Amino acid sequence: MPVDTPPKSPAIPIDDVVVAFRTQNSNIRGRLVRLGATLDQIVAPHAMPDLPGRALSEALALAALCGSALPQGGNLNLLTRSDGPVSILVADYTASGRLRGYARYDAEKVAEIAQSGTRQETAAALGNGHLAITLDSGPGQERYQGVLAFENAPLSATAAAYFQQRESLPTFIRTAVAEHYVAPKQAPQSDTRWHRRAGGLMVQSLGASLDEGGVDQDDDWKRVEMLAATVEDLELLDPGLTVERLLLRLFHEEAVAIERVIPLSSFCRCSREKVENVLLAFGANELSDMLDENGKIVVTCEFCTARYVFSLDELRAAGG
C-alpha cells in the first residue's frame, strides 16, 4: 500500500493499531503504534496514580512496537526492575496484537512526587535498573532473552540501545504518552472524559552493519533516522492525524509502503480454573494462612485485576 498522496479517508484505524512499513527508496523498516481505548482497558482497572500509569503506558507502546515483528504465535515480554518509585514494569505482547501489563510502585514515594507539584519524567520514575526483553517466536522455536542496564534513561532509549548493542541493528525509537480529553458528545457511554493515549515510532536498518564504534555508516539510514527524529509527541498522539498522513509527512521523499496493519486489543490469561490449580498446590496449613477476615481466599490478577474468591471447602472438594 504505497503512501504517495494524502488519503481522502482513513483506511487505517486511528487508534489501537500497529502499522509496519518500509521506505522503498532506502529500504528501512519501521513500525508506528497508536494506543487509545485498549490502553484504557489495560491501565484504568488498576486505578494507579499518574506516574506509574504513564510508565506502564510507555512500556505497552514499546512492547507493541517490538513484538509486532514476531510471527503468528510469537510472544514478547518486556520487564524492568529498578530502584525508582516505579520498581517493576511488565508488558506482554502476544502475536497478533494482544497486550497486557502491570506496574509495581511505591505508593508513598509516588504520592510525595504528586504533592510536590512537579511532573516527573518516567525515566526518573524508573531510576537505575535493568530492562529484560524475552522473545518467543512460537512453537518449536527457542526462547531468547536479552538484558540491558539503564541509569535514569528513557525506556525507549534503552530499548533502542538493546537492539543496537545486542542485535547490531541500528535503531531509532520514540514514544509519547498523554491523557486526551474527550467531550461527552463524542463518547456518550463513557464514565470519564479523560482517556490515556500512547504512540510510538520505531525504525531499523536491517541490512546495515555497525563499525567498531557502534556507528552505522550507511547514508540511507542516517537520512531516515534524521527524518524520524523530527516526529513530535503531538504527532504521535493526535487522533486527528491519520497514520497515513503522519508517515507521508515524515518520509514523503522516501516512498513509504505500508506492509502490514495489526489491530491491537487487551487480553489476560487468568481464569478461575488456573488460579484454583495454583492454590491446590499448597498444603492445608498454608491455605489456612491465606484466609481473610471473612474466611475466604481472595486472589487478584496482577494483569487484569480480576478477583477470584475461594472457600476452604471448595478447594478441599476440588482437590479430592
PDB file of N, CA and C in Angstrom, residues 101-149:
ATOM      1  N   GLY A 101      -0.457  -5.825  30.800  1.00  0.00           N
ATOM      2  CA  GLY A 101       0.677  -5.314  31.555  1.00  0.00           C
ATOM      3  C   GLY A 101       0.276  -4.888  32.953  1.00  0.00           C
ATOM      4  N   TYR A 102       1.275  -4.668  33.790  1.00  0.00           N
ATOM      5  CA  TYR A 102       1.041  -4.128  35.129  1.00  0.00           C
ATOM      6  C   TYR A 102       2.298  -3.439  35.627  1.00  0.00           C
ATOM      7  N   ALA A 103       2.135  -2.647  36.692  1.00  0.00           N
ATOM      8  CA  ALA A 103       3.252  -1.919  37.293  1.00  0.00           C
ATOM      9  C   ALA A 103       3.211  -2.099  38.801  1.00  0.00           C
ATOM     10  N   ARG A 104       4.391  -2.168  39.397  1.00  0.00           N
ATOM     11  CA  ARG A 104       4.508  -2.129  40.858  1.00  0.00           C
ATOM     12  C   ARG A 104       5.243  -0.849  41.224  1.00  0.00           C
ATOM     13  N   TYR A 105       4.744  -0.200  42.255  1.00  0.00           N
ATOM     14  CA  TYR A 105       5.323   1.094  42.614  1.00  0.00           C
ATOM     15  C   TYR A 105       5.192   1.340  44.109  1.00  0.00           C
ATOM     16  N   ASP A 106       6.009   2.267  44.592  1.00  0.00           N
ATOM     17  CA  ASP A 106       5.959   2.673  45.995  1.00  0.00           C
ATOM     18  C   ASP A 106       4.927   3.788  46.112  1.00  0.00           C
ATOM     19  N   ALA A 107       3.769   3.481  46.685  1.00  0.00           N
ATOM     20  CA  ALA A 107       2.668   4.439  46.729  1.00  0.00           C
ATOM     21  C   ALA A 107       3.053   5.715  47.484  1.00  0.00           C
ATOM     22  N   GLU A 108       3.835   5.591  48.545  1.00  0.00           N
ATOM     23  CA  GLU A 108       4.214   6.772  49.327  1.00  0.00           C
ATOM     24  C   GLU A 108       5.130   7.690  48.528  1.00  0.00           C
ATOM     25  N   LYS A 109       6.116   7.111  47.858  1.00  0.00           N
ATOM     26  CA  LYS A 109       7.025   7.924  47.053  1.00  0.00           C
ATOM     27  C   LYS A 109       6.299   8.590  45.893  1.00  0.00           C
ATOM     28  N   VAL A 110       5.403   7.851  45.259  1.00  0.00           N
ATOM     29  CA  VAL A 110       4.642   8.410  44.144  1.00  0.00           C
ATOM     30  C   VAL A 110       3.743   9.543  44.634  1.00  0.00           C
ATOM     31  N   ALA A 111       3.148   9.381  45.818  1.00  0.00           N
ATOM     32  CA  ALA A 111       2.291  10.428  46.382  1.00  0.00           C
ATOM     33  C   ALA A 111       3.104  11.676  46.705  1.00  0.00           C
ATOM     34  N   GLU A 112       4.318  11.488  47.211  1.00  0.00           N
ATOM     35  CA  GLU A 112       5.183  12.631  47.526  1.00  0.00           C
ATOM     36  C   GLU A 112       5.516  13.420  46.264  1.00  0.00           C
ATOM     37  N   ILE A 113       5.776  12.703  45.185  1.00  0.00           N
ATOM     38  CA  ILE A 113       6.081  13.365  43.914  1.00  0.00           C
ATOM     39  C   ILE A 113       4.864  14.153  43.434  1.00  0.00           C
ATOM     40  N   ALA A 114       3.680  13.550  43.550  1.00  0.00           N
ATOM     41  CA  ALA A 114       2.454  14.222  43.113  1.00  0.00           C
ATOM     42  C   ALA A 114       2.196  15.477  43.937  1.00  0.00           C
ATOM     43  N   GLN A 115       2.446  15.406  45.249  1.00  0.00           N
ATOM     44  CA  GLN A 115       2.220  16.544  46.121  1.00  0.00           C
ATOM     45  C   GLN A 115       3.210  17.669  45.885  1.00  0.00           C
ATOM     46  N   SER A 116       4.374  17.338  45.364  1.00  0.00           N
ATOM     47  CA  SER A 116       5.391  18.361  45.103  1.00  0.00           C
ATOM     48  C   SER A 116       4.997  19.282  43.953  1.00  0.00           C
ATOM     49  N   GLY A 117       4.046  18.819  43.123  1.00  0.00           N
ATOM     50  CA  GLY A 117       3.593  19.636  42.015  1.00  0.00           C
ATOM     51  C   GLY A 117       4.467  19.572  40.787  1.00  0.00           C
ATOM     52  N   THR A 118       5.522  18.772  40.828  1.00  0.00           N
ATOM     53  CA  THR A 118       6.415  18.638  39.671  1.00  0.00           C
ATOM     54  C   THR A 118       6.020  17.385  38.886  1.00  0.00           C
ATOM     55  N   ARG A 119       6.078  17.504  37.582  1.00  0.00           N
ATOM     56  CA  ARG A 119       5.749  16.367  36.722  1.00  0.00           C
ATOM     57  C   ARG A 119       7.041  15.606  36.426  1.00  0.00           C
ATOM     58  N   GLN A 120       7.217  14.472  37.101  1.00  0.00           N
ATOM     59  CA  GLN A 120       8.439  13.700  36.932  1.00  0.00           C
ATOM     60  C   GLN A 120       8.376  12.852  35.672  1.00  0.00           C
ATOM     61  N   GLU A 121       9.466  12.850  34.919  1.00  0.00           N
ATOM     62  CA  GLU A 121       9.533  12.026  33.721  1.00  0.00           C
ATOM     63  C   GLU A 121       9.640  10.557  34.116  1.00  0.00           C
ATOM     64  N   THR A 122       9.192   9.677  33.226  1.00  0.00           N
ATOM     65  CA  THR A 122       9.203   8.254  33.543  1.00  0.00           C
ATOM     66  C   THR A 122      10.620   7.721  33.702  1.00  0.00           C
ATOM     67  N   ALA A 123      11.606   8.352  33.056  1.00  0.00           N
ATOM     68  CA  ALA A 123      12.989   7.902  33.223  1.00  0.00           C
ATOM     69  C   ALA A 123      13.411   8.037  34.679  1.00  0.00           C
ATOM     70  N   ALA A 124      13.070   9.159  35.308  1.00  0.00           N
ATOM     71  CA  ALA A 124      13.401   9.362  36.718  1.00  0.00           C
ATOM     72  C   ALA A 124      12.560   8.454  37.609  1.00  0.00           C
ATOM     73  N   ALA A 125      11.336   8.161  37.170  1.00  0.00           N
ATOM     74  CA  ALA A 125      10.469   7.279  37.956  1.00  0.00           C
ATOM     75  C   ALA A 125      11.040   5.871  38.043  1.00  0.00           C
ATOM     76  N   LEU A 126      11.728   5.428  36.985  1.00  0.00           N
ATOM     77  CA  LEU A 126      12.330   4.097  36.990  1.00  0.00           C
ATOM     78  C   LEU A 126      13.659   4.088  37.725  1.00  0.00           C
ATOM     79  N   GLY A 127      14.421   5.178  37.629  1.00  0.00           N
ATOM     80  CA  GLY A 127      15.724   5.224  38.279  1.00  0.00           C
ATOM     81  C   GLY A 127      16.742   4.358  37.558  1.00  0.00           C
ATOM     82  N   ASN A 128      17.504   3.586  38.338  1.00  0.00           N
ATOM     83  CA  ASN A 128      18.518   2.700  37.771  1.00  0.00           C
ATOM     84  C   ASN A 128      18.057   1.247  37.868  1.00  0.00           C
ATOM     85  N   GLY A 129      18.314   0.490  36.825  1.00  0.00           N
ATOM     86  CA  GLY A 129      17.896  -0.906  36.859  1.00  0.00           C
ATOM     87  C   GLY A 129      18.237  -1.636  35.584  1.00  0.00           C
ATOM     88  N   HIS A 130      17.418  -2.623  35.260  1.00  0.00           N
ATOM     89  CA  HIS A 130      17.659  -3.457  34.075  1.00  0.00           C
ATOM     90  C   HIS A 130      16.364  -3.640  33.273  1.00  0.00           C
ATOM     91  N   LEU A 131      16.522  -3.666  31.973  1.00  0.00           N
ATOM     92  CA  LEU A 131      15.438  -3.984  31.052  1.00  0.00           C
ATOM     93  C   LEU A 131      15.704  -5.360  30.471  1.00  0.00           C
ATOM     94  N   ALA A 132      14.746  -6.254  30.604  1.00  0.00           N
ATOM     95  CA  ALA A 132      14.850  -7.597  30.016  1.00  0.00           C
ATOM     96  C   ALA A 132      13.778  -7.753  28.948  1.00  0.00           C
ATOM     97  N   ILE A 133      14.198  -8.190  27.766  1.00  0.00           N
ATOM     98  CA  ILE A 133      13.267  -8.461  26.674  1.00  0.00           C
ATOM     99  C   ILE A 133      13.364  -9.938  26.334  1.00  0.00           C
ATOM    100  N   THR A 134      12.249 -10.645  26.484  1.00  0.00           N
ATOM    101  CA  THR A 134      12.202 -12.072  26.198  1.00  0.00           C
ATOM    102  C   THR A 134      11.376 -12.302  24.944  1.00  0.00           C
ATOM    103  N   LEU A 135      11.969 -12.959  23.968  1.00  0.00           N
ATOM    104  CA  LEU A 135      11.315 -13.222  22.689  1.00  0.00           C
ATOM    105  C   LEU A 135      11.042 -14.710  22.536  1.00  0.00           C
ATOM    106  N   ASP A 136       9.821 -15.024  22.172  1.00  0.00           N
ATOM    107  CA  ASP A 136       9.425 -16.396  21.878  1.00  0.00           C
ATOM    108  C   ASP A 136       8.754 -16.373  20.517  1.00  0.00           C
ATOM    109  N   SER A 137       9.424 -16.924  19.505  1.00  0.00           N
ATOM    110  CA  SER A 137       8.917 -16.847  18.135  1.00  0.00           C
ATOM    111  C   SER A 137       7.821 -17.858  17.830  1.00  0.00           C
ATOM    112  N   GLY A 138       7.505 -18.715  18.800  1.00  0.00           N
ATOM    113  CA  GLY A 138       6.402 -19.641  18.594  1.00  0.00           C
ATOM    114  C   GLY A 138       6.801 -21.078  18.838  1.00  0.00           C
ATOM    115  N   PRO A 139       5.865 -22.013  18.642  1.00  0.00           N
ATOM    116  CA  PRO A 139       6.118 -23.435  18.887  1.00  0.00           C
ATOM    117  C   PRO A 139       7.327 -23.939  18.110  1.00  0.00           C
ATOM    118  N   GLY A 140       8.169 -24.681  18.812  1.00  0.00           N
ATOM    119  CA  GLY A 140       9.350 -25.260  18.178  1.00  0.00           C
ATOM    120  C   GLY A 140      10.539 -24.331  18.085  1.00  0.00           C
ATOM    121  N   GLN A 141      10.352 -23.067  18.490  1.00  0.00           N
ATOM    122  CA  GLN A 141      11.434 -22.087  18.433  1.00  0.00           C
ATOM    123  C   GLN A 141      12.026 -21.876  19.823  1.00  0.00           C
ATOM    124  N   GLU A 142      13.314 -21.621  19.869  1.00  0.00           N
ATOM    125  CA  GLU A 142      13.985 -21.406  21.141  1.00  0.00           C
ATOM    126  C   GLU A 142      13.704 -20.000  21.658  1.00  0.00           C
ATOM    127  N   ARG A 143      13.426 -19.890  22.944  1.00  0.00           N
ATOM    128  CA  ARG A 143      13.204 -18.581  23.556  1.00  0.00           C
ATOM    129  C   ARG A 143      14.539 -17.870  23.724  1.00  0.00           C
ATOM    130  N   TYR A 144      14.490 -16.554  23.606  1.00  0.00           N
ATOM    131  CA  TYR A 144      15.711 -15.760  23.732  1.00  0.00           C
ATOM    132  C   TYR A 144      15.438 -14.582  24.651  1.00  0.00           C
ATOM    133  N   GLN A 145      16.387 -14.307  25.560  1.00  0.00           N
ATOM    134  CA  GLN A 145      16.256 -13.159  26.448  1.00  0.00           C
ATOM    135  C   GLN A 145      17.523 -12.324  26.421  1.00  0.00           C
ATOM    136  N   GLY A 146      17.355 -11.023  26.313  1.00  0.00           N
ATOM    137  CA  GLY A 146      18.462 -10.082  26.402  1.00  0.00           C
ATOM    138  C   GLY A 146      18.211  -9.111  27.538  1.00  0.00           C
ATOM    139  N   VAL A 147      19.261  -8.752  28.262  1.00  0.00           N
ATOM    140  CA  VAL A 147      19.141  -7.855  29.412  1.00  0.00           C
ATOM    141  C   VAL A 147      20.108  -6.698  29.237  1.00  0.00           C
ATOM    142  N   LEU A 148      19.634  -5.494  29.510  1.00  0.00           N
ATOM    143  CA  LEU A 148      20.463  -4.303  29.370  1.00  0.00           C
ATOM    144  C   LEU A 148      20.234  -3.391  30.565  1.00  0.00           C
ATOM    145  N   ALA A 149      21.322  -2.875  31.147  1.00  0.00           N
ATOM    146  CA  ALA A 149      21.217  -1.961  32.279  1.00  0.00           C
ATOM    147  C   ALA A 149      20.861  -0.556  31.802  1.00  0.00           C
TER     148      ALA A 149
END
